[in-house]
Amino acid sequence: MPNEALIVIDMQNDFCDGGALAVPGANATVPFVNRLISRYDNVILTQDWHPAGHASFASSWKDAAPFSTVQFSYGPQTLWPDHCVQGSPGADFHPDLDVVKAQMIVRKGFHAGIDSYSAFRENDRMTRTGLDGYLKARGFTRLVFCGLAFDYCVAWSAIDARQAGFDVAVVLDATAAIDLDGSRKRMMTELRQAGINLTETP
Ligand code: VGL
Ligand code: ZN
């Protein structure tokens, strides 16, 4: 459908098996994501793309453990293992991902002091990536999300898309979750409350 786009979130080596921030079950989603890509005319990819020493890396802080939370100027922020460093192999897309059809690749998380789960708005909730303007300029009204990680970048992107006025679906079997402190269940509830359709691959 011409008014519909598939948005594939962060299918990168560091989020897959053996990666720096491996999401359980990530590799198993690749065939599901590829199947979706084959079925959509309009495909957009996102790529987590941090400079070395990014503020969201636990290694950038003194005595901070990965997966702990610290207070940033914009609020609480989880600290992660170093991942998706710009130009590193871990930041590349999974080698089996069908990237050829992608019409656009959105990079996010490149501001050294701000993390960005959402593909629309960074974690300060103010800095915009420009994706909203691009999608509206292309005339899309319906967005379908899949990829990694379900409970962070996929869910935050889907919720922002809904807030921006798009009709939104998340394809659950083409996602995998980090599930930190119950985040998977919490985001399932938030997605439902936001009026987002939770589906499975056709
Ligand atoms: C992500 C944590 C940190 C994600 C990215 O893609 O869900 N999660 N950076
Ligand atoms: Zn990241």
PDB file of C-alpha atoms in Angstrom, residues 12-23 82-85 88-92:
ATOM      1  CA  GLN A  12      22.714  -4.424  14.076  1.00  0.00           C
ATOM      2  CA  ASN A  13      25.462  -6.866  15.070  1.00  0.00           C
ATOM      3  CA  ASP A  14      25.873  -5.477  18.590  1.00  0.00           C
ATOM      4  CA  PHE A  15      22.233  -6.294  19.387  1.00  0.00           C
ATOM      5  CA  CYS A  16      22.500  -9.820  17.927  1.00  0.00           C
ATOM      6  CA  ASP A  17      24.027 -13.035  19.332  1.00  0.00           C
ATOM      7  CA  GLY A  18      27.615 -12.438  20.421  1.00  0.00           C
ATOM      8  CA  GLY A  19      27.218  -8.646  20.213  1.00  0.00           C
ATOM      9  CA  ALA A  20      28.127  -6.108  22.885  1.00  0.00           C
ATOM     10  CA  LEU A  21      24.488  -5.595  23.918  1.00  0.00           C
ATOM     11  CA  ALA A  22      23.022  -8.875  22.679  1.00  0.00           C
ATOM     12  CA  VAL A  23      19.229  -9.039  22.878  1.00  0.00           C
ATOM     13  CA  ASP A  82      29.679   0.218  24.775  1.00  0.00           C
ATOM     14  CA  HIS A  83      27.721  -0.636  21.611  1.00  0.00           C
ATOM     15  CA  CYS A  84      27.088   0.490  18.037  1.00  0.00           C
ATOM     16  CA  VAL A  85      30.121   2.740  17.920  1.00  0.00           C
ATOM     17  CA  SER A  88      32.679  -0.330  14.093  1.00  0.00           C
ATOM     18  CA  PRO A  89      31.628  -3.852  12.950  1.00  0.00           C
ATOM     19  CA  GLY A  90      29.136  -3.946  15.838  1.00  0.00           C
ATOM     20  CA  ALA A  91      27.282  -1.005  14.311  1.00  0.00           C
ATOM     21  CA  ASP A  92      26.878  -2.770  10.945  1.00  0.00           C
TER      22      ASP A  92
END
